[in-house]
CSV table of C-alpha atoms in Angstrom, one decimal:
chain,number,residue,atom,x,y,z
A,168,MET,CA,15.9,22.4,0.0
A,169,ASP,CA,12.7,21.8,1.9
A,170,LEU,CA,11.4,18.5,1.9
A,171,THR,CA,8.6,18.7,4.5
A,172,LYS,CA,5.9,18.4,2.3
A,173,PHE,CA,7.3,14.9,0.9
A,174,ASP,CA,7.9,13.7,4.4
A,175,GLU,CA,4.4,14.3,5.7
A,176,ASP,CA,3.1,11.9,2.8
A,177,ASN,CA,5.8,9.8,1.2
A,178,SER,CA,3.3,7.7,-0.1
A,179,LYS,CA,2.5,10.2,-3.2
A,180,SER,CA,4.8,12.1,-5.4
A,181,CYS,CA,5.8,15.7,-4.8
A,182,ARG,CA,7.3,18.7,-6.4
A,183,VAL,CA,9.9,20.8,-4.4
A,184,VAL,CA,11.1,24.1,-6.0
A,185,SER,CA,13.2,27.4,-5.5
A,186,ALA,CA,12.4,30.7,-6.1
A,187,ILE,CA,12.8,31.9,-10.0
A,188,PRO,CA,15.5,34.4,-10.1
A,189,GLU,CA,14.0,37.7,-11.7
A,190,VAL,CA,16.9,37.5,-14.2
A,191,CYS,CA,15.8,34.3,-15.7
A,192,LYS,CA,12.4,35.9,-16.6
A,193,THR,CA,13.9,38.4,-18.6
A,194,THR,CA,16.8,37.0,-20.2
A,195,ASP,CA,17.3,33.8,-22.4
A,196,CYS,CA,18.2,30.8,-20.3
A,197,CYS,CA,19.4,27.1,-20.3
A,198,LEU,CA,17.9,24.1,-18.4
A,199,GLY,CA,19.6,20.8,-17.4
A,200,ILE,CA,17.4,17.7,-16.7
A,201,ASP,CA,18.8,14.7,-14.7
A,202,GLU,CA,17.7,12.0,-12.7
A,203,ALA,CA,18.8,10.4,-9.3
A,204,GLY,CA,18.0,6.9,-8.1
A,205,ARG,CA,16.5,5.2,-11.2
A,206,GLY,CA,18.1,1.9,-10.9
A,207,PRO,CA,17.5,1.2,-7.0
A,208,VAL,CA,14.9,-1.2,-5.7
A,209,LEU,CA,14.2,1.0,-2.6
A,210,GLY,CA,13.1,4.8,-2.1
A,211,PRO,CA,12.2,7.3,-4.7
A,212,MET,CA,13.5,8.3,-8.1
A,213,VAL,CA,14.1,12.3,-8.2
A,214,TYR,CA,13.9,14.2,-11.2
A,215,GLY,CA,15.9,17.5,-10.9
A,216,ILE,CA,16.1,20.7,-13.2
A,217,CYS,CA,18.3,23.5,-12.9
A,218,PHE,CA,18.6,26.8,-14.9
A,219,CYS,CA,20.4,30.0,-15.6
A,220,PRO,CA,21.0,32.6,-18.2
A,221,ILE,CA,22.9,31.5,-20.9
A,222,SER,CA,25.0,34.8,-20.5
A,223,MET,CA,26.1,33.4,-17.0
A,224,LYS,CA,26.9,29.8,-17.8
A,225,LYS,CA,30.4,30.5,-17.2
A,226,ASP,CA,29.7,31.6,-13.6
A,227,LEU,CA,27.8,28.4,-13.1
A,228,GLU,CA,30.9,26.5,-14.4
A,229,ASN,CA,32.9,28.5,-12.1
A,230,LEU,CA,31.2,26.7,-8.8
A,231,LYS,CA,32.8,23.7,-10.0
A,232,VAL,CA,29.4,21.4,-10.1
A,233,ALA,CA,30.5,18.0,-11.6
A,234,ASP,CA,28.8,14.9,-12.4
A,235,SER,CA,27.0,14.0,-9.1
A,236,LYS,CA,28.0,10.1,-9.1
A,237,THR,CA,31.7,11.4,-9.2
A,238,LEU,CA,31.2,13.2,-5.9
A,239,SER,CA,30.8,12.2,-2.2
A,240,GLU,CA,27.6,13.2,-0.5
A,241,ASP,CA,29.4,15.8,1.4
A,242,GLU,CA,30.8,17.1,-1.6
A,243,ARG,CA,27.2,17.1,-3.1
A,244,GLU,CA,25.8,18.7,-0.2
A,245,LYS,CA,28.5,21.5,-0.2
A,246,LEU,CA,28.0,22.0,-4.1
A,247,PHE,CA,24.2,22.3,-3.3
A,248,ALA,CA,24.6,24.7,-0.8
A,249,LYS,CA,26.6,27.1,-3.6
A,250,LEU,CA,23.9,26.6,-5.9
A,251,SER,CA,21.5,27.8,-3.4
A,252,GLU,CA,23.6,30.8,-2.6
A,253,ALA,CA,23.7,31.6,-6.2
A,254,ASN,CA,20.0,31.9,-6.1
A,255,SER,CA,20.2,35.6,-7.8
A,256,TYR,CA,20.7,33.6,-11.1
A,257,ILE,CA,20.1,30.0,-10.6
A,258,GLY,CA,16.8,28.1,-10.0
A,259,TRP,CA,16.0,24.7,-9.7
A,260,ALA,CA,13.4,22.4,-9.1
A,261,ILE,CA,12.8,18.6,-8.6
A,262,GLN,CA,9.8,16.0,-8.7
A,263,ILE,CA,10.2,13.3,-6.0
A,264,LEU,CA,8.3,10.3,-7.3
A,265,SER,CA,7.7,8.0,-4.3
A,266,PRO,CA,8.5,4.2,-4.4
A,267,ASN,CA,4.6,3.7,-4.1
A,268,SER,CA,3.7,5.7,-7.1
A,269,ILE,CA,6.2,3.9,-9.0
A,270,SER,CA,5.1,0.6,-7.9
A,271,THR,CA,1.4,1.6,-8.6
A,272,SER,CA,2.4,3.1,-11.9
A,273,MET,CA,4.4,0.1,-13.3
A,274,LEU,CA,1.8,-2.7,-11.9
A,275,GLN,CA,-1.2,-0.8,-13.4
A,276,ARG,CA,-3.7,-2.5,-15.2
A,277,ALA,CA,-2.8,-0.3,-18.2
A,278,LYS,CA,1.1,-0.8,-17.5
A,279,TYR,CA,3.0,2.8,-17.4
A,280,ASN,CA,6.5,1.8,-17.9
A,281,LEU,CA,9.5,3.6,-16.4
A,282,ASN,CA,10.5,5.4,-19.3
A,283,ALA,CA,7.3,6.8,-19.9
A,284,ILE,CA,7.2,7.8,-16.4
A,285,SER,CA,10.8,9.2,-16.7
A,286,HIS,CA,9.7,11.3,-20.1
A,287,ASP,CA,6.8,12.6,-18.6
A,288,THR,CA,8.2,13.4,-15.4
A,289,ALA,CA,10.6,15.7,-17.2
A,290,ILE,CA,8.4,17.3,-19.5
A,291,GLY,CA,6.2,18.1,-16.7
A,292,LEU,CA,9.4,20.0,-15.1
A,293,VAL,CA,10.3,21.9,-18.1
A,294,GLN,CA,6.6,22.9,-18.6
A,295,TYR,CA,6.7,23.9,-14.9
A,296,ALA,CA,9.7,26.5,-15.7
A,297,LEU,CA,8.1,27.8,-18.8
A,298,ASP,CA,5.1,28.5,-16.8
A,299,CYS,CA,6.7,30.2,-14.2
A,300,GLY,CA,8.1,32.7,-16.9
A,301,VAL,CA,11.7,31.3,-17.4
A,302,GLN,CA,12.9,32.5,-20.7
A,303,LEU,CA,14.0,29.1,-22.1
A,304,LYS,CA,16.2,28.9,-25.1
A,305,GLU,CA,18.2,25.8,-24.4
A,306,VAL,CA,17.5,22.2,-22.7
A,307,PHE,CA,19.9,19.8,-21.9
A,308,VAL,CA,19.1,16.3,-21.1
A,309,ASP,CA,20.4,13.4,-19.6
A,310,THR,CA,19.3,10.2,-20.8
A,311,VAL,CA,19.3,6.2,-20.6
A,312,GLY,CA,17.6,5.3,-23.3
A,313,PRO,CA,17.7,6.1,-27.3
A,314,ALA,CA,18.5,9.7,-27.1
A,315,GLU,CA,17.4,10.6,-31.0
A,316,LYS,CA,14.0,9.6,-30.4
A,317,TYR,CA,13.5,11.5,-27.2
A,318,GLN,CA,15.2,14.7,-28.4
A,319,GLU,CA,12.8,14.7,-31.2
A,320,LYS,CA,9.8,14.2,-28.8
A,321,LEU,CA,11.1,16.8,-26.5
A,322,SER,CA,11.9,19.2,-29.7
A,323,LYS,CA,7.9,18.8,-30.8
A,324,ILE,CA,6.5,19.5,-27.4
A,325,PHE,CA,8.5,22.5,-26.8
A,326,PRO,CA,8.9,24.1,-29.9
A,327,GLY,CA,11.5,27.2,-29.9
A,328,VAL,CA,13.7,25.5,-27.4
A,329,ASP,CA,16.6,24.2,-28.6
A,330,VAL,CA,16.5,20.6,-27.2
A,331,THR,CA,19.8,18.2,-26.7
A,332,VAL,CA,19.7,14.9,-25.3
A,333,LYS,CA,22.9,12.9,-24.6
A,334,ALA,CA,24.0,9.8,-22.6
A,335,LYS,CA,26.4,10.9,-20.0
A,336,ALA,CA,25.2,14.9,-20.5
A,337,ASP,CA,25.6,15.2,-16.7
A,338,ALA,CA,29.0,14.9,-17.3
A,339,LEU,CA,29.5,17.0,-20.2
A,340,PHE,CA,27.1,20.2,-19.5
A,341,PRO,CA,27.6,22.1,-16.3
A,342,VAL,CA,23.8,22.8,-16.1
A,343,VAL,CA,22.8,19.3,-16.2
A,344,SER,CA,25.6,18.2,-13.5
A,345,ALA,CA,23.7,21.1,-11.5
A,346,ALA,CA,20.4,19.4,-12.1
A,347,SER,CA,21.8,16.0,-11.0
A,348,ILE,CA,23.1,17.3,-7.9
A,349,CYS,CA,19.7,18.9,-6.9
A,350,ALA,CA,18.2,15.3,-8.0
A,351,LYS,CA,20.8,13.6,-5.9
A,352,VAL,CA,21.0,15.4,-2.9
A,353,ALA,CA,17.0,15.0,-2.6
A,354,ARG,CA,17.4,11.4,-3.0
A,355,ASP,CA,20.0,11.0,-0.4
A,356,ARG,CA,18.3,13.0,2.2
A,357,VAL,CA,14.8,11.3,1.6
A,358,VAL,CA,16.2,7.7,1.9
A,359,LYS,CA,18.4,8.8,5.0
A,360,SER,CA,15.2,10.0,6.9
A,361,TRP,CA,12.7,7.6,5.4
A,362,THR,CA,9.8,7.5,7.9
A,363,PHE,CA,8.1,4.5,7.1
A,364,ILE,CA,4.2,4.9,6.9
A,365,GLU,CA,3.7,1.4,8.4
A,366,ASP,CA,4.0,0.6,11.8
A,367,LEU,CA,7.3,-1.4,11.7
A,368,ASP,CA,10.3,-2.1,13.6
A,369,VAL,CA,12.9,-2.1,10.8
A,370,ASP,CA,16.5,-1.0,10.8
A,371,ALA,CA,17.9,1.5,8.3
A,372,GLU,CA,20.7,-0.9,7.4
A,373,TYR,CA,19.4,-1.0,4.0
A,374,GLY,CA,22.5,0.0,1.9
A,375,SER,CA,22.7,2.0,-1.2
A,376,GLY,CA,19.3,0.6,-2.3
A,377,TYR,CA,20.7,-1.0,-5.3
A,378,PRO,CA,19.8,-4.9,-5.9
A,379,ASN,CA,23.3,-6.0,-6.1
A,380,ASP,CA,24.5,-4.3,-2.8
A,381,PRO,CA,24.8,-7.1,-0.1
A,382,LYS,CA,23.5,-4.8,2.4
A,383,THR,CA,20.2,-4.0,0.5
A,384,LYS,CA,19.8,-8.0,-0.3
A,385,GLU,CA,20.3,-8.8,3.2
A,386,TRP,CA,17.5,-6.1,4.2
A,387,LEU,CA,15.0,-7.2,1.7
A,388,ALA,CA,15.5,-11.0,2.8
A,389,LYS,CA,14.8,-9.8,6.6
A,390,TYR,CA,11.8,-7.8,6.4
A,391,MET,CA,9.7,-9.7,4.1
A,392,ASP,CA,6.3,-9.9,5.3
A,393,PRO,CA,4.3,-13.2,4.1
A,394,VAL,CA,1.2,-11.4,3.2
A,395,PHE,CA,2.1,-7.8,2.5
A,396,GLY,CA,5.6,-8.3,1.3
A,397,TYR,CA,7.0,-5.0,2.1
A,398,PRO,CA,6.5,-1.4,3.2
A,399,GLN,CA,5.8,0.9,0.7
A,400,PHE,CA,9.5,2.1,0.7
A,401,VAL,CA,10.3,-1.2,-1.7
A,402,ARG,CA,9.5,-0.8,-5.3
A,403,PHE,CA,7.3,-4.0,-5.8
A,404,SER,CA,7.6,-3.5,-9.6
A,405,TRP,CA,11.4,-4.4,-9.5
A,406,SER,CA,12.3,-7.8,-10.4
A,407,THR,CA,14.6,-8.2,-7.4
A,408,ALA,CA,11.5,-7.6,-5.0
A,409,GLN,CA,9.1,-9.7,-7.2
A,410,SER,CA,11.4,-12.6,-7.4
A,411,ILE,CA,11.6,-12.9,-3.5
A,412,LEU,CA,7.9,-12.6,-3.1
A,413,ASP,CA,7.3,-15.0,-5.7
A,414,SER,CA,9.1,-17.4,-3.8
A,415,LYS,CA,9.0,-16.5,-0.2
A,416,ALA,CA,5.4,-14.8,0.2
A,417,VAL,CA,1.9,-16.6,0.0
A,418,PRO,CA,0.5,-16.3,-3.6
A,419,VAL,CA,-1.8,-13.3,-4.6
A,420,HIS,CA,-3.9,-13.7,-7.8
A,421,TRP,CA,-5.5,-10.6,-9.4
A,422,ASP,CA,-8.3,-10.8,-12.0
A,423,ASP,CA,-5.9,-9.0,-14.5
A,424,ASP,CA,-3.2,-11.6,-14.1
A,425,GLU,CA,-1.7,-13.0,-17.1
A,426,GLU,CA,-2.4,-16.5,-17.1
A,427,ASN,CA,-1.6,-18.8,-19.8
A,428,GLY,CA,-3.1,-22.1,-21.6
A,429,GLU,CA,-5.9,-24.2,-20.1
A,430,LYS,CA,-6.6,-22.3,-16.9
A,431,ALA,CA,-7.3,-18.9,-19.0
A,432,ALA,CA,-9.1,-20.7,-21.8
A,433,ALA,CA,-11.4,-22.2,-18.9
A,434,LYS,CA,-12.1,-18.9,-17.5
A,435,GLN,CA,-12.9,-17.4,-20.7
A,436,ASN,CA,-15.1,-20.2,-21.5
A,437,CYS,CA,-13.5,-21.5,-24.5
A,438,HIS,CA,-14.2,-25.0,-25.1
A,439,SER,CA,-12.0,-27.5,-27.3
A,440,MET,CA,-13.8,-28.1,-30.8
A,441,LEU,CA,-14.3,-31.5,-29.7
A,442,SER,CA,-16.5,-30.8,-26.6
A,443,TYR,CA,-19.3,-29.9,-29.2
A,444,PHE,CA,-19.5,-33.3,-30.7
A,445,ALA,CA,-19.1,-35.2,-27.1
A,446,ARG,CA,-22.2,-36.8,-25.7
A,447,LYS,CA,-23.7,-34.5,-22.9
A,448,LYS,CA,-23.2,-36.3,-19.6
A,449,SER,CA,-26.8,-37.3,-18.1
A,450,GLY,CA,-26.4,-35.9,-14.8
A,451,ASP,CA,-25.0,-32.8,-15.8
A,452,THR,CA,-28.2,-31.0,-15.8
A,453,LYS,CA,-27.4,-28.7,-12.8
A,454,ARG,CA,-29.7,-25.5,-13.1
A,455,GLU,CA,-27.6,-22.2,-13.4
A,456,PRO,CA,-28.5,-19.9,-10.8
A,457,HIS,CA,-30.3,-16.5,-12.1
A,458,ARG,CA,-28.1,-13.8,-13.6
A,459,TYR,CA,-29.1,-11.5,-10.6
A,460,PHE,CA,-27.1,-13.9,-8.2
A,461,THR,CA,-24.1,-14.3,-10.8
A,462,GLU,CA,-23.8,-10.7,-11.1
A,463,ARG,CA,-23.9,-10.2,-7.4
A,464,LYS,CA,-21.4,-13.3,-6.9
A,465,LEU,CA,-24.1,-14.6,-4.4
A,466,GLU,CA,-24.3,-18.2,-3.9
A,467,THR,CA,-26.0,-20.8,-1.7
A,468,VAL,CA,-23.5,-22.2,0.7
A,469,SER,CA,-24.6,-25.4,2.5
A,470,SER,CA,-21.1,-26.4,4.1
A,471,LEU,CA,-18.3,-24.6,5.6
B,256,MET,CA,-17.9,-34.9,2.3
B,257,SER,CA,-19.9,-37.3,4.7
B,258,GLU,CA,-23.6,-36.9,5.3
B,259,SER,CA,-23.5,-37.8,9.1
B,260,ARG,CA,-21.0,-34.9,10.0
B,261,VAL,CA,-22.3,-32.3,12.1
B,262,THR,CA,-21.4,-28.8,12.5
B,263,THR,CA,-21.8,-26.9,15.6
B,264,LEU,CA,-21.4,-23.0,15.9
B,265,LYS,CA,-21.2,-22.3,19.6
B,266,LEU,CA,-23.2,-19.1,19.8
B,267,SER,CA,-22.1,-18.7,23.6
B,268,THR,CA,-18.9,-17.2,22.1
B,269,LEU,CA,-20.9,-14.5,20.5
B,270,SER,CA,-21.1,-12.3,23.7
B,271,GLN,CA,-17.3,-12.5,24.2
B,272,ALA,CA,-16.4,-11.7,20.4
B,273,GLU,CA,-14.4,-8.7,19.7
B,274,LYS,CA,-15.2,-6.1,17.0
B,275,HIS,CA,-12.6,-6.1,14.3
B,276,PRO,CA,-12.5,-4.0,11.3
B,277,VAL,CA,-12.9,-5.8,7.8
B,278,HIS,CA,-11.4,-5.1,4.8
B,279,PHE,CA,-12.4,-7.0,1.5
B,280,LEU,CA,-9.6,-6.8,-1.2
B,281,PRO,CA,-10.2,-7.3,-5.0
B,282,CYS,CA,-7.7,-10.3,-5.1
B,283,GLU,CA,-7.3,-13.8,-3.9
B,284,ILE,CA,-4.7,-14.4,-1.3
B,285,GLU,CA,-3.8,-17.7,-0.3
B,286,HIS,CA,-3.5,-17.4,3.0
B,287,ASN,CA,-6.1,-18.3,5.7
B,288,ARG,CA,-5.0,-17.0,9.3
B,289,GLU,CA,-3.5,-14.0,11.1
B,290,ALA,CA,-1.8,-11.5,8.9
B,291,ASN,CA,0.0,-8.0,9.9
B,292,VAL,CA,-3.1,-5.4,8.9
B,293,ASP,CA,-2.4,-3.3,11.6
B,294,ARG,CA,1.3,-3.0,11.1
B,295,TYR,CA,1.4,-2.9,7.2
B,296,PHE,CA,-2.0,-2.1,5.9
B,297,THR,CA,-4.0,0.3,8.6
B,298,PRO,CA,-1.5,3.0,9.0
B,299,ALA,CA,-1.1,3.2,5.1
B,300,ILE,CA,-4.7,4.0,4.5
B,301,ASN,CA,-5.1,7.4,3.0
B,302,LYS,CA,-8.4,9.2,3.9
B,303,ASN,CA,-9.0,12.2,2.0
B,304,LYS,CA,-12.4,13.7,2.0
B,305,ASN,CA,-14.5,10.8,0.5
B,306,GLU,CA,-11.8,9.0,-1.2
B,307,MET,CA,-9.7,6.3,0.4
B,308,THR,CA,-6.6,4.8,-1.2
B,309,VAL,CA,-4.2,2.5,-0.1
B,310,SER,CA,-1.8,-0.3,-1.8
B,311,PHE,CA,-1.4,-3.7,-1.6
B,312,ARG,CA,1.8,-5.6,-3.0
B,313,GLY,CA,2.5,-2.5,-5.1
B,314,ARG,CA,-1.0,-2.1,-6.6
B,315,ALA,CA,-3.3,0.8,-6.1
B,316,LEU,CA,-6.5,0.5,-4.2
B,317,LYS,CA,-9.7,2.6,-3.8
B,318,GLY,CA,-12.1,1.9,-0.9
B,319,GLN,CA,-15.2,2.8,0.6
B,320,GLU,CA,-16.7,1.5,3.8
B,321,ILE,CA,-20.4,-0.2,3.6
B,322,ASN,CA,-22.7,-1.2,6.2
B,323,LEU,CA,-24.2,-4.7,6.2
B,324,PRO,CA,-27.9,-4.9,5.5
B,325,GLN,CA,-30.1,-3.8,8.7
B,326,GLY,CA,-30.8,-6.6,11.1
B,327,TYR,CA,-27.5,-8.4,9.8
B,328,THR,CA,-24.5,-9.1,11.8
B,329,GLY,CA,-21.0,-10.1,10.2
B,330,LEU,CA,-19.5,-13.1,11.8
B,331,VAL,CA,-15.7,-14.2,11.5
B,332,LEU,CA,-15.6,-17.8,12.7
B,333,LYS,CA,-12.6,-19.6,13.8
B,334,GLU,CA,-12.4,-23.6,13.8
B,335,ASP,CA,-9.8,-24.4,16.8
B,336,HIS,CA,-9.4,-27.8,16.0
B,337,ARG,CA,-9.3,-28.8,12.4
B,338,PRO,CA,-11.0,-32.7,12.1
B,339,ILE,CA,-8.7,-35.3,11.0
B,340,SER,CA,-11.2,-37.4,9.5
B,341,ASP,CA,-14.2,-36.4,7.3
B,342,GLU,CA,-16.7,-38.2,9.8
B,343,GLU,CA,-15.6,-36.3,12.6
B,344,ASP,CA,-18.2,-33.4,13.8
B,345,ARG,CA,-16.8,-29.8,13.6
B,346,THR,CA,-17.1,-27.1,16.1
B,347,LEU,CA,-16.6,-23.5,15.6
B,348,ARG,CA,-16.4,-20.3,17.4
B,349,VAL,CA,-17.2,-16.6,16.8
B,350,LYS,CA,-13.9,-14.7,16.7
B,351,SER,CA,-15.2,-11.4,16.1
B,352,THR,CA,-17.8,-9.7,14.9
B,353,PHE,CA,-18.6,-6.6,12.2
B,354,ASN,CA,-21.6,-4.6,11.0
B,355,SER,CA,-19.7,-2.7,8.3
B,356,LEU,CA,-16.5,-3.3,6.1
B,357,THR,CA,-14.4,-1.6,3.9
B,358,TYR,CA,-14.1,-3.0,0.3
B,359,TRP,CA,-11.4,-2.1,-2.2
B,360,ASN,CA,-11.3,-1.9,-6.2
B,361,LEU,CA,-8.1,-2.3,-7.9
B,362,GLU,CA,-7.6,1.2,-9.5
B,363,THR,CA,-11.4,2.1,-10.2
B,364,GLN,CA,-13.5,4.3,-7.8
B,365,PRO,CA,-16.0,2.9,-5.6
B,366,THR,CA,-19.6,3.2,-7.4
B,367,THR,CA,-22.9,1.9,-6.3
B,368,ASP,CA,-22.6,-0.5,-9.2
B,369,ASP,CA,-19.8,-2.4,-7.4
B,370,THR,CA,-20.6,-6.4,-7.0
B,371,ILE,CA,-20.5,-6.1,-3.3
B,372,VAL,CA,-22.6,-3.0,-2.8
B,373,MET,CA,-25.6,-4.5,-5.1
B,374,ALA,CA,-25.3,-7.8,-3.3
B,375,MET,CA,-26.1,-6.1,-0.1
B,376,ASN,CA,-29.6,-5.1,-1.5
B,377,TRP,CA,-30.4,-9.0,-1.5
B,378,PRO,CA,-31.8,-9.3,1.9
B,379,ASP,CA,-34.2,-6.4,1.2
B,380,ILE,CA,-35.5,-7.7,-2.1
B,381,ALA,CA,-35.5,-11.2,-0.5
B,382,ALA,CA,-37.8,-10.0,2.3
B,383,ALA,CA,-40.2,-8.2,-0.3
B,384,ILE,CA,-40.6,-11.0,-2.8
B,385,HIS,CA,-41.0,-14.0,-0.2
B,386,GLY,CA,-43.0,-12.0,2.4
B,387,ALA,CA,-46.6,-12.4,3.2
B,388,VAL,CA,-49.0,-10.4,0.8
B,389,GLU,CA,-51.1,-8.1,3.0
B,390,ASP,CA,-54.6,-7.3,1.1
């Protein structure tokens, strides 16, 4: 797994792929999808697919792949090596969603939530396999959200493919376990060797990255900058990060912030009904500047 | 504000002023002092052909560099001693100068319709409409 392309610019998302085994282009195949690093406040989320001919499912099973969560990092690396060795009939691909792309998507003006991001990423990877000529007949997906709706959505997008979406699919189907290993290995490696794009002197004692990990909490508390908040390694869209910034960093206001009550009304120039009946204040005849100036936000300043 | 108060700008400090890059962000930051721009912001700017991108507090920004109008210089002023009362005179020095700046839009591509780009045309227009008419 060559992650140099991502390491070169870890602010953007990136796809890393294996070679496509020839046999997968000529025989019916099954494909598993799983993700790694959905929960952590730090680092990327990685989506993985793994595929092999349906007739060789037993061979894949014999590699003893298991749900990546039940394995240690060493065991996962060993299993990934086995999957790579079996490149005559097993192919894989991963999509690394950088923490920066997760933050900026979720905090976009037109909000793009994590479920939608997940679905689109999974769909993109399946499409990639199809575009490469993999003869897909079965797709197995692990999910956290409601399975039925997701299954219906995927079946519609990929007619002719038998889609199974199930919670804990990574423990039930070896091809999903294999996908989860690819994803988790990539996530582990990326987090371990994270190069900060920022010019910072930080330690790597950030723990698992899960919000409830004491090491992660400590790291987040230690490295908060009052103005910039955090390096791009942190997912700003996570409530863990946001609540620290809300209480400790300097406030930042955007023009699309949701404001409530009076302030918002004042901004939108909404007047109370009563104000129409009120007597105009006599001194209140200041001339509005011409539209030319208001449009350009130009103002006369007479004191500093 | 008191009418008798005098604000002095020490122009002698202009020659010693350094040149610092200026970034104009599409948000209000409640902070009016030094910030770690060189460590957090500048290294994270992605320059791709004619597109500049970066993020601030997890929000995507797209930017462009613009020059100040011909014959103008931008000044960053600093008040070393804040006056205690309203009557006290104020003294400011030039901390740094700039002739161009980078402005950033929230998610949208910079265009010539952006407020700050349009605002930079005012000095030319002002000169034209207020200038002496030659026959």
